[in-house]
C-alpha cells in the first residue's frame, strides 16, 4: 500500500488517520504550488475542540457530518449540524469566518468538518450558513445529471471563496462536459484554482477523475479513493463514478476575481445540446 501511495499522481493528496488535532488531509497554497486555495478536513471525536486563527485568510467551515458548536471572536452557534453522513444528501450547515478572526469548533458528536480557505480582505462579518441558505439544484440530464448544493456561491458575500458540493449518482459523470477556468479572460473565463474533496459510497469504491489541458502538457487520469483530494491547477477536470457506487465531492475555488466563468472543451461542447431539457 505504501509503495502504491508513493506512485500516486502529484495531483492527488490522500487522506490519512487523524493526527493529534484531528487533521486527516491538508492542502496549502505552498504545498499545491499555487496562490489562493487552502483546504483541510478534520475528524473530531465528541468533546474534542479545534481552535485556529484565520490570519490573512477568510474561512468557510463546512460540517460534512455530525454536530458541533462553532464560534468566532464575536459570535457563537450552538449545536449545529443535522446530517450524520454526507450521503444523506441534505444541505449542510456551514460558517463563514473572515480574515483576522479566530474560530473554534467543539464536537457535540463525532464530527467531520472541512476548512476552506482563501485570501480575505476584511469586507464581511462572521455568519452562519444554514441549510435553508444553501441553494439546491439538479444540473445536467441523463447520465450527466447530478445534485448541487451551492454553499457559498458568488451571489453570497465573501472576498475570494466559492464553495459547492456535488452528488453524482452511480454510473454518472459530473464536471461534464469537461470545462476549465484557468485564464483571466473575463467575461468569458475566470482564473480559479480548485480542489475536489471526494467521498465514495460504499467506502470500498472509487471514482475516476481526469485533468488535462488543450496542449496535453498536463494530462492525467486518476483513480480516486474515499477521502482523497484532487488538485486542479489548470485544465479540464471531469469526474466519472462507476456503476454500483455514489460519488460526492466538495469543491473549493478561488482566484484574483470572485466569479465562476468557465470554458467547455470545444471537442465535447456539443454534448450539452443533447441534454437540453
PDB file of C-alpha atoms in Angstrom:
ATOM      1  CA  UNK A   1       0.000   0.000   0.000  1.00  0.00           C
ATOM      2  CA  UNK A   2       2.796   2.444   0.880  1.00  0.00           C
ATOM      3  CA  UNK A   3       4.518   1.749  -2.421  1.00  0.00           C
ATOM      4  CA  UNK A   4       1.251   2.390  -4.249  1.00  0.00           C
ATOM      5  CA  UNK A   5       0.757   5.657  -2.401  1.00  0.00           C
ATOM      6  CA  UNK A   6       4.185   6.904  -3.423  1.00  0.00           C
ATOM      7  CA  UNK A   7       3.357   6.199  -7.070  1.00  0.00           C
ATOM      8  CA  UNK A   8       0.212   8.341  -6.992  1.00  0.00           C
ATOM      9  CA  UNK A   9      -0.199  11.430  -9.112  1.00  0.00           C
ATOM     10  CA  UNK A  10       1.093  14.663  -7.601  1.00  0.00           C
ATOM     11  CA  UNK A  11      -2.432  15.986  -8.159  1.00  0.00           C
ATOM     12  CA  UNK A  12      -3.844  13.545  -5.571  1.00  0.00           C
ATOM     13  CA  UNK A  13      -3.498  14.319  -1.862  1.00  0.00           C
ATOM     14  CA  UNK A  14      -4.553  11.168   0.048  1.00  0.00           C
ATOM     15  CA  UNK A  15      -6.280  11.243   3.394  1.00  0.00           C
ATOM     16  CA  UNK A  16      -4.681   9.590   6.419  1.00  0.00           C
ATOM     17  CA  UNK A  17      -5.511   8.662  10.006  1.00  0.00           C
ATOM     18  CA  UNK A  18      -6.272  11.721  12.170  1.00  0.00           C
ATOM     19  CA  UNK A  19      -3.292  13.364  13.836  1.00  0.00           C
ATOM     20  CA  UNK A  20      -3.470  14.732  17.391  1.00  0.00           C
ATOM     21  CA  UNK A  21      -5.545  17.703  16.175  1.00  0.00           C
ATOM     22  CA  UNK A  22      -7.900  15.512  14.138  1.00  0.00           C
ATOM     23  CA  UNK A  23      -6.498  16.569  10.772  1.00  0.00           C
ATOM     24  CA  UNK A  24      -6.857  13.933   8.040  1.00  0.00           C
ATOM     25  CA  UNK A  25      -5.885  15.900   4.925  1.00  0.00           C
ATOM     26  CA  UNK A  26      -4.280  19.278   4.288  1.00  0.00           C
ATOM     27  CA  UNK A  27      -3.659  21.408   1.206  1.00  0.00           C
ATOM     28  CA  UNK A  28      -1.927  24.782   1.458  1.00  0.00           C
ATOM     29  CA  UNK A  29      -1.049  27.182  -1.344  1.00  0.00           C
ATOM     30  CA  UNK A  30       2.593  26.264  -0.723  1.00  0.00           C
ATOM     31  CA  UNK A  31       2.019  22.504  -0.919  1.00  0.00           C
ATOM     32  CA  UNK A  32      -0.164  22.850  -4.023  1.00  0.00           C
ATOM     33  CA  UNK A  33       2.204  25.256  -5.766  1.00  0.00           C
ATOM     34  CA  UNK A  34      -0.422  27.917  -6.308  1.00  0.00           C
ATOM     35  CA  UNK A  35      -1.591  31.163  -4.718  1.00  0.00           C
ATOM     36  CA  UNK A  36      -5.154  31.143  -3.443  1.00  0.00           C
ATOM     37  CA  UNK A  37      -6.831  27.946  -2.211  1.00  0.00           C
ATOM     38  CA  UNK A  38      -6.256  26.157   1.093  1.00  0.00           C
ATOM     39  CA  UNK A  39      -8.232  23.133   2.226  1.00  0.00           C
ATOM     40  CA  UNK A  40      -8.283  20.848   5.281  1.00  0.00           C
ATOM     41  CA  UNK A  41     -10.524  18.166   6.755  1.00  0.00           C
ATOM     42  CA  UNK A  42     -10.701  17.354  10.466  1.00  0.00           C
ATOM     43  CA  UNK A  43     -12.277  14.315  12.143  1.00  0.00           C
ATOM     44  CA  UNK A  44     -13.022  15.298  15.740  1.00  0.00           C
ATOM     45  CA  UNK A  45     -14.224  12.992  18.490  1.00  0.00           C
ATOM     46  CA  UNK A  46     -17.102  14.017  20.760  1.00  0.00           C
ATOM     47  CA  UNK A  47     -15.840  16.771  23.069  1.00  0.00           C
ATOM     48  CA  UNK A  48     -12.690  17.458  21.046  1.00  0.00           C
ATOM     49  CA  UNK A  49     -12.001  21.110  20.205  1.00  0.00           C
ATOM     50  CA  UNK A  50     -10.179  22.735  17.321  1.00  0.00           C
ATOM     51  CA  UNK A  51      -9.173  26.396  17.631  1.00  0.00           C
ATOM     52  CA  UNK A  52      -7.327  28.341  14.939  1.00  0.00           C
ATOM     53  CA  UNK A  53      -6.660  31.902  13.860  1.00  0.00           C
ATOM     54  CA  UNK A  54      -7.616  32.830  10.314  1.00  0.00           C
ATOM     55  CA  UNK A  55      -4.729  35.259   9.745  1.00  0.00           C
ATOM     56  CA  UNK A  56      -4.855  36.703   6.253  1.00  0.00           C
ATOM     57  CA  UNK A  57      -7.432  34.161   5.059  1.00  0.00           C
ATOM     58  CA  UNK A  58     -11.198  34.024   5.138  1.00  0.00           C
ATOM     59  CA  UNK A  59     -12.588  30.595   6.005  1.00  0.00           C
ATOM     60  CA  UNK A  60     -15.727  28.632   5.277  1.00  0.00           C
ATOM     61  CA  UNK A  61     -16.254  25.766   7.734  1.00  0.00           C
ATOM     62  CA  UNK A  62     -18.472  23.058   6.236  1.00  0.00           C
ATOM     63  CA  UNK A  63     -19.886  20.460   8.623  1.00  0.00           C
ATOM     64  CA  UNK A  64     -19.627  17.382   6.448  1.00  0.00           C
ATOM     65  CA  UNK A  65     -21.275  15.162   9.058  1.00  0.00           C
ATOM     66  CA  UNK A  66     -22.023  15.318  12.757  1.00  0.00           C
ATOM     67  CA  UNK A  67     -22.879  18.212  15.082  1.00  0.00           C
ATOM     68  CA  UNK A  68     -20.665  20.890  16.599  1.00  0.00           C
ATOM     69  CA  UNK A  69     -20.656  24.236  18.348  1.00  0.00           C
ATOM     70  CA  UNK A  70     -18.775  26.828  16.316  1.00  0.00           C
ATOM     71  CA  UNK A  71     -17.668  30.256  17.482  1.00  0.00           C
ATOM     72  CA  UNK A  72     -15.708  33.261  16.234  1.00  0.00           C
ATOM     73  CA  UNK A  73     -14.459  36.313  18.152  1.00  0.00           C
ATOM     74  CA  UNK A  74     -17.937  37.816  18.366  1.00  0.00           C
ATOM     75  CA  UNK A  75     -20.429  35.064  17.503  1.00  0.00           C
ATOM     76  CA  UNK A  76     -21.342  31.569  18.630  1.00  0.00           C
ATOM     77  CA  UNK A  77     -23.579  28.935  17.067  1.00  0.00           C
ATOM     78  CA  UNK A  78     -24.540  26.132  19.440  1.00  0.00           C
ATOM     79  CA  UNK A  79     -25.054  22.511  18.388  1.00  0.00           C
ATOM     80  CA  UNK A  80     -25.367  22.986  14.637  1.00  0.00           C
ATOM     81  CA  UNK A  81     -25.334  20.214  12.069  1.00  0.00           C
ATOM     82  CA  UNK A  82     -28.035  17.772  11.032  1.00  0.00           C
ATOM     83  CA  UNK A  83     -26.675  15.083   8.731  1.00  0.00           C
ATOM     84  CA  UNK A  84     -24.679  12.182  10.119  1.00  0.00           C
ATOM     85  CA  UNK A  85     -23.401  11.134   6.695  1.00  0.00           C
ATOM     86  CA  UNK A  86     -22.851  13.238   3.580  1.00  0.00           C
ATOM     87  CA  UNK A  87     -24.805  10.696   1.526  1.00  0.00           C
ATOM     88  CA  UNK A  88     -27.998  11.664   3.340  1.00  0.00           C
ATOM     89  CA  UNK A  89     -27.835  14.412   0.682  1.00  0.00           C
ATOM     90  CA  UNK A  90     -29.336  17.088   2.910  1.00  0.00           C
ATOM     91  CA  UNK A  91     -27.746  20.550   2.665  1.00  0.00           C
ATOM     92  CA  UNK A  92     -25.043  21.127   5.269  1.00  0.00           C
ATOM     93  CA  UNK A  93     -24.539  23.711   7.957  1.00  0.00           C
ATOM     94  CA  UNK A  94     -21.558  25.966   7.273  1.00  0.00           C
ATOM     95  CA  UNK A  95     -19.986  29.005   8.946  1.00  0.00           C
ATOM     96  CA  UNK A  96     -18.174  31.892   7.276  1.00  0.00           C
ATOM     97  CA  UNK A  97     -15.284  33.398   9.276  1.00  0.00           C
ATOM     98  CA  UNK A  98     -13.447  36.481   7.978  1.00  0.00           C
ATOM     99  CA  UNK A  99      -9.724  37.092   7.972  1.00  0.00           C
ATOM    100  CA  UNK A 100      -8.073  38.337  11.190  1.00  0.00           C
ATOM    101  CA  UNK A 101     -10.560  36.384  13.271  1.00  0.00           C
ATOM    102  CA  UNK A 102     -10.493  33.182  15.335  1.00  0.00           C
ATOM    103  CA  UNK A 103     -12.697  30.104  15.049  1.00  0.00           C
ATOM    104  CA  UNK A 104     -13.314  27.314  17.496  1.00  0.00           C
ATOM    105  CA  UNK A 105     -15.084  24.046  16.699  1.00  0.00           C
ATOM    106  CA  UNK A 106     -16.241  21.872  19.595  1.00  0.00           C
ATOM    107  CA  UNK A 107     -17.563  18.461  18.571  1.00  0.00           C
ATOM    108  CA  UNK A 108     -21.007  17.733  20.071  1.00  0.00           C
ATOM    109  CA  UNK A 109     -20.916  14.334  18.359  1.00  0.00           C
ATOM    110  CA  UNK A 110     -18.133  12.783  16.337  1.00  0.00           C
ATOM    111  CA  UNK A 111     -17.843  15.284  13.523  1.00  0.00           C
ATOM    112  CA  UNK A 112     -16.081  15.695  10.210  1.00  0.00           C
ATOM    113  CA  UNK A 113     -15.581  19.261   9.060  1.00  0.00           C
ATOM    114  CA  UNK A 114     -13.918  20.859   6.062  1.00  0.00           C
ATOM    115  CA  UNK A 115     -11.948  24.103   6.385  1.00  0.00           C
ATOM    116  CA  UNK A 116     -11.993  26.006   3.092  1.00  0.00           C
ATOM    117  CA  UNK A 117      -9.632  28.987   2.945  1.00  0.00           C
ATOM    118  CA  UNK A 118      -8.600  31.773   0.571  1.00  0.00           C
ATOM    119  CA  UNK A 119      -7.309  35.358   0.880  1.00  0.00           C
ATOM    120  CA  UNK A 120      -9.621  37.678   2.808  1.00  0.00           C
ATOM    121  CA  UNK A 121      -9.987  41.443   2.591  1.00  0.00           C
ATOM    122  CA  UNK A 122     -11.956  42.179   5.760  1.00  0.00           C
ATOM    123  CA  UNK A 123     -15.160  43.047   3.937  1.00  0.00           C
ATOM    124  CA  UNK A 124     -17.560  40.661   5.689  1.00  0.00           C
ATOM    125  CA  UNK A 125     -18.611  39.564   9.171  1.00  0.00           C
ATOM    126  CA  UNK A 126     -18.794  36.033  10.525  1.00  0.00           C
ATOM    127  CA  UNK A 127     -22.129  34.383   9.821  1.00  0.00           C
ATOM    128  CA  UNK A 128     -23.979  31.089   9.876  1.00  0.00           C
ATOM    129  CA  UNK A 129     -24.888  29.474   6.559  1.00  0.00           C
ATOM    130  CA  UNK A 130     -27.878  27.311   7.462  1.00  0.00           C
ATOM    131  CA  UNK A 131     -29.274  24.525   5.242  1.00  0.00           C
ATOM    132  CA  UNK A 132     -32.112  26.819   4.131  1.00  0.00           C
ATOM    133  CA  UNK A 133     -29.465  29.261   2.873  1.00  0.00           C
ATOM    134  CA  UNK A 134     -27.897  26.618   0.621  1.00  0.00           C
ATOM    135  CA  UNK A 135     -29.208  26.632  -2.936  1.00  0.00           C
ATOM    136  CA  UNK A 136     -30.110  23.170  -4.245  1.00  0.00           C
ATOM    137  CA  UNK A 137     -30.310  22.344  -7.931  1.00  0.00           C
ATOM    138  CA  UNK A 138     -30.245  19.396 -10.282  1.00  0.00           C
ATOM    139  CA  UNK A 139     -27.747  20.031 -13.057  1.00  0.00           C
ATOM    140  CA  UNK A 140     -27.499  18.157 -16.351  1.00  0.00           C
ATOM    141  CA  UNK A 141     -29.714  15.308 -17.551  1.00  0.00           C
ATOM    142  CA  UNK A 142     -29.439  11.645 -18.364  1.00  0.00           C
ATOM    143  CA  UNK A 143     -26.150  10.168 -17.181  1.00  0.00           C
ATOM    144  CA  UNK A 144     -24.633  13.606 -16.538  1.00  0.00           C
ATOM    145  CA  UNK A 145     -27.341  14.553 -14.041  1.00  0.00           C
ATOM    146  CA  UNK A 146     -26.094  15.405 -10.534  1.00  0.00           C
ATOM    147  CA  UNK A 147     -27.285  17.186  -7.387  1.00  0.00           C
ATOM    148  CA  UNK A 148     -25.688  20.530  -6.476  1.00  0.00           C
ATOM    149  CA  UNK A 149     -25.561  22.279  -3.080  1.00  0.00           C
ATOM    150  CA  UNK A 150     -24.406  25.881  -3.505  1.00  0.00           C
ATOM    151  CA  UNK A 151     -22.900  26.588  -0.081  1.00  0.00           C
ATOM    152  CA  UNK A 152     -21.004  29.800  -0.854  1.00  0.00           C
ATOM    153  CA  UNK A 153     -21.737  30.846  -4.445  1.00  0.00           C
ATOM    154  CA  UNK A 154     -20.673  34.149  -5.939  1.00  0.00           C
ATOM    155  CA  UNK A 155     -24.131  35.629  -5.246  1.00  0.00           C
ATOM    156  CA  UNK A 156     -23.433  35.351  -1.486  1.00  0.00           C
ATOM    157  CA  UNK A 157     -20.916  37.613   0.300  1.00  0.00           C
ATOM    158  CA  UNK A 158     -17.254  36.620   0.563  1.00  0.00           C
ATOM    159  CA  UNK A 159     -13.953  38.072  -0.643  1.00  0.00           C
ATOM    160  CA  UNK A 160     -12.438  35.100  -2.512  1.00  0.00           C
ATOM    161  CA  UNK A 161     -14.081  31.790  -1.680  1.00  0.00           C
ATOM    162  CA  UNK A 162     -16.502  29.796  -3.804  1.00  0.00           C
ATOM    163  CA  UNK A 163     -17.735  26.566  -2.156  1.00  0.00           C
ATOM    164  CA  UNK A 164     -20.090  23.947  -3.586  1.00  0.00           C
ATOM    165  CA  UNK A 165     -20.787  20.257  -3.025  1.00  0.00           C
ATOM    166  CA  UNK A 166     -21.895  17.784  -5.695  1.00  0.00           C
ATOM    167  CA  UNK A 167     -23.550  14.351  -5.521  1.00  0.00           C
ATOM    168  CA  UNK A 168     -23.001  12.151  -8.567  1.00  0.00           C
ATOM    169  CA  UNK A 169     -25.205   9.023  -8.912  1.00  0.00           C
ATOM    170  CA  UNK A 170     -23.765   5.629  -9.816  1.00  0.00           C
ATOM    171  CA  UNK A 171     -22.781   5.322 -13.446  1.00  0.00           C
ATOM    172  CA  UNK A 172     -22.940   9.106 -13.967  1.00  0.00           C
ATOM    173  CA  UNK A 173     -20.418  11.781 -14.911  1.00  0.00           C
ATOM    174  CA  UNK A 174     -20.070  15.261 -13.457  1.00  0.00           C
ATOM    175  CA  UNK A 175     -17.977  18.352 -14.140  1.00  0.00           C
ATOM    176  CA  UNK A 176     -19.065  17.286 -17.607  1.00  0.00           C
ATOM    177  CA  UNK A 177     -18.838  18.169 -20.442  1.00  0.00           C
ATOM    178  CA  UNK A 178     -15.222  18.906 -19.500  1.00  0.00           C
ATOM    179  CA  UNK A 179     -14.720  22.559 -18.618  1.00  0.00           C
ATOM    180  CA  UNK A 180     -11.869  24.725 -17.392  1.00  0.00           C
ATOM    181  CA  UNK A 181     -11.323  28.091 -15.697  1.00  0.00           C
ATOM    182  CA  UNK A 182      -7.577  28.761 -15.892  1.00  0.00           C
ATOM    183  CA  UNK A 183      -7.315  32.077 -17.773  1.00  0.00           C
ATOM    184  CA  UNK A 184      -8.053  35.660 -16.820  1.00  0.00           C
ATOM    185  CA  UNK A 185     -10.225  36.365 -19.834  1.00  0.00           C
ATOM    186  CA  UNK A 186     -13.381  37.924 -18.432  1.00  0.00           C
ATOM    187  CA  UNK A 187     -16.226  37.977 -19.171  1.00  0.00           C
ATOM    188  CA  UNK A 188     -15.601  34.661 -20.962  1.00  0.00           C
ATOM    189  CA  UNK A 189     -13.384  32.815 -18.495  1.00  0.00           C
ATOM    190  CA  UNK A 190     -12.008  33.405 -14.995  1.00  0.00           C
ATOM    191  CA  UNK A 191      -8.857  32.081 -13.354  1.00  0.00           C
ATOM    192  CA  UNK A 192      -9.787  29.845 -10.419  1.00  0.00           C
ATOM    193  CA  UNK A 193      -7.707  27.263  -8.593  1.00  0.00           C
ATOM    194  CA  UNK A 194      -9.802  24.341  -7.392  1.00  0.00           C
ATOM    195  CA  UNK A 195      -9.747  21.395  -5.010  1.00  0.00           C
ATOM    196  CA  UNK A 196     -12.015  18.347  -5.128  1.00  0.00           C
ATOM    197  CA  UNK A 197     -12.567  16.513  -1.832  1.00  0.00           C
ATOM    198  CA  UNK A 198     -14.015  13.122  -2.747  1.00  0.00           C
ATOM    199  CA  UNK A 199     -16.224  10.726  -0.776  1.00  0.00           C
ATOM    200  CA  UNK A 200     -17.417   7.382  -2.148  1.00  0.00           C
ATOM    201  CA  UNK A 201     -20.337   5.195  -1.059  1.00  0.00           C
ATOM    202  CA  UNK A 202     -19.898   2.352  -0.276  1.00  0.00           C
ATOM    203  CA  UNK A 203     -16.425   3.201   1.034  1.00  0.00           C
ATOM    204  CA  UNK A 204     -14.621   0.420  -0.849  1.00  0.00           C
ATOM    205  CA  UNK A 205     -15.359   2.029  -4.204  1.00  0.00           C
ATOM    206  CA  UNK A 206     -13.529   4.616  -6.258  1.00  0.00           C
ATOM    207  CA  UNK A 207     -14.122   7.361  -8.806  1.00  0.00           C
ATOM    208  CA  UNK A 208     -12.076   8.406 -11.808  1.00  0.00           C
ATOM    209  CA  UNK A 209     -11.015  11.982 -12.491  1.00  0.00           C
ATOM    210  CA  UNK A 210      -9.100  13.299 -15.463  1.00  0.00           C
ATOM    211  CA  UNK A 211      -7.231  16.634 -15.515  1.00  0.00           C
ATOM    212  CA  UNK A 212      -5.910  17.765 -18.887  1.00  0.00           C
ATOM    213  CA  UNK A 213      -5.061  20.879 -20.900  1.00  0.00           C
ATOM    214  CA  UNK A 214      -5.643  21.667 -24.565  1.00  0.00           C
ATOM    215  CA  UNK A 215      -1.995  21.071 -25.441  1.00  0.00           C
ATOM    216  CA  UNK A 216      -1.850  17.943 -23.207  1.00  0.00           C
ATOM    217  CA  UNK A 217       1.162  19.300 -21.332  1.00  0.00           C
ATOM    218  CA  UNK A 218      -0.944  18.178 -18.378  1.00  0.00           C
ATOM    219  CA  UNK A 219      -2.935  15.008 -18.975  1.00  0.00           C
ATOM    220  CA  UNK A 220      -3.569  12.714 -16.012  1.00  0.00           C
ATOM    221  CA  UNK A 221      -6.324  10.191 -15.345  1.00  0.00           C
ATOM    222  CA  UNK A 222      -6.532   9.245 -11.678  1.00  0.00           C
ATOM    223  CA  UNK A 223      -8.256   6.575  -9.615  1.00  0.00           C
ATOM    224  CA  UNK A 224      -9.509   8.443  -6.549  1.00  0.00           C
ATOM    225  CA  UNK A 225     -10.476   6.835  -3.243  1.00  0.00           C
ATOM    226  CA  UNK A 226     -12.761   7.914  -0.417  1.00  0.00           C
ATOM    227  CA  UNK A 227     -11.243  10.908   1.382  1.00  0.00           C
ATOM    228  CA  UNK A 228      -8.741  11.888  -1.321  1.00  0.00           C
ATOM    229  CA  UNK A 229      -8.296  15.450  -2.573  1.00  0.00           C
ATOM    230  CA  UNK A 230      -7.604  16.190  -6.241  1.00  0.00           C
ATOM    231  CA  UNK A 231      -5.819  19.433  -7.148  1.00  0.00           C
ATOM    232  CA  UNK A 232      -6.903  21.258 -10.295  1.00  0.00           C
ATOM    233  CA  UNK A 233      -4.300  23.949 -11.005  1.00  0.00           C
ATOM    234  CA  UNK A 234      -5.419  24.263 -14.629  1.00  0.00           C
ATOM    235  CA  UNK A 235      -7.183  22.405 -17.393  1.00  0.00           C
ATOM    236  CA  UNK A 236     -10.384  20.427 -17.807  1.00  0.00           C
ATOM    237  CA  UNK A 237     -11.369  18.115 -14.947  1.00  0.00           C
ATOM    238  CA  UNK A 238     -14.312  15.701 -15.497  1.00  0.00           C
ATOM    239  CA  UNK A 239     -15.329  13.046 -12.932  1.00  0.00           C
ATOM    240  CA  UNK A 240     -16.775   9.576 -13.565  1.00  0.00           C
ATOM    241  CA  UNK A 241     -18.479   7.361 -10.963  1.00  0.00           C
ATOM    242  CA  UNK A 242     -18.602   3.596 -11.660  1.00  0.00           C
ATOM    243  CA  UNK A 243     -21.903   1.681 -11.504  1.00  0.00           C
ATOM    244  CA  UNK A 244     -22.759   0.475  -8.008  1.00  0.00           C
ATOM    245  CA  UNK A 245     -21.219   3.480  -6.234  1.00  0.00           C
ATOM    246  CA  UNK A 246     -22.213   7.055  -5.456  1.00  0.00           C
ATOM    247  CA  UNK A 247     -19.771   9.940  -5.580  1.00  0.00           C
ATOM    248  CA  UNK A 248     -19.612  13.130  -3.523  1.00  0.00           C
ATOM    249  CA  UNK A 249     -17.172  15.977  -3.775  1.00  0.00           C
ATOM    250  CA  UNK A 250     -16.728  19.315  -2.082  1.00  0.00           C
ATOM    251  CA  UNK A 251     -15.281  21.957  -4.398  1.00  0.00           C
ATOM    252  CA  UNK A 252     -13.309  24.975  -3.221  1.00  0.00           C
ATOM    253  CA  UNK A 253     -12.390  27.618  -5.786  1.00  0.00           C
ATOM    254  CA  UNK A 254     -10.612  30.957  -5.536  1.00  0.00           C
ATOM    255  CA  UNK A 255      -8.681  33.318  -7.766  1.00  0.00           C
ATOM    256  CA  UNK A 256      -7.999  37.011  -8.384  1.00  0.00           C
ATOM    257  CA  UNK A 257     -11.666  37.727  -9.219  1.00  0.00           C
ATOM    258  CA  UNK A 258     -14.507  36.032  -7.363  1.00  0.00           C
ATOM    259  CA  UNK A 259     -16.567  34.820 -10.299  1.00  0.00           C
ATOM    260  CA  UNK A 260     -17.035  31.410 -11.950  1.00  0.00           C
ATOM    261  CA  UNK A 261     -16.778  31.765 -15.705  1.00  0.00           C
ATOM    262  CA  UNK A 262     -15.788  28.534 -17.421  1.00  0.00           C
ATOM    263  CA  UNK A 263     -14.890  27.370 -20.897  1.00  0.00           C
ATOM    264  CA  UNK A 264     -16.098  23.999 -22.202  1.00  0.00           C
ATOM    265  CA  UNK A 265     -13.712  21.747 -24.105  1.00  0.00           C
ATOM    266  CA  UNK A 266     -14.709  22.523 -27.716  1.00  0.00           C
ATOM    267  CA  UNK A 267     -14.246  18.857 -28.659  1.00  0.00           C
ATOM    268  CA  UNK A 268     -17.065  17.896 -26.296  1.00  0.00           C
ATOM    269  CA  UNK A 269     -19.238  21.029 -26.012  1.00  0.00           C
ATOM    270  CA  UNK A 270     -21.771  19.550 -28.446  1.00  0.00           C
ATOM    271  CA  UNK A 271     -22.872  17.123 -25.719  1.00  0.00           C
ATOM    272  CA  UNK A 272     -24.749  19.915 -23.943  1.00  0.00           C
ATOM    273  CA  UNK A 273     -27.116  20.211 -26.900  1.00  0.00           C
ATOM    274  CA  UNK A 274     -28.007  16.520 -26.496  1.00  0.00           C
ATOM    275  CA  UNK A 275     -29.190  17.071 -22.920  1.00  0.00           C
ATOM    276  CA  UNK A 276     -31.192  20.259 -23.334  1.00  0.00           C
ATOM    277  CA  UNK A 277     -34.494  19.903 -21.499  1.00  0.00           C
TER     278      UNK A 277
END
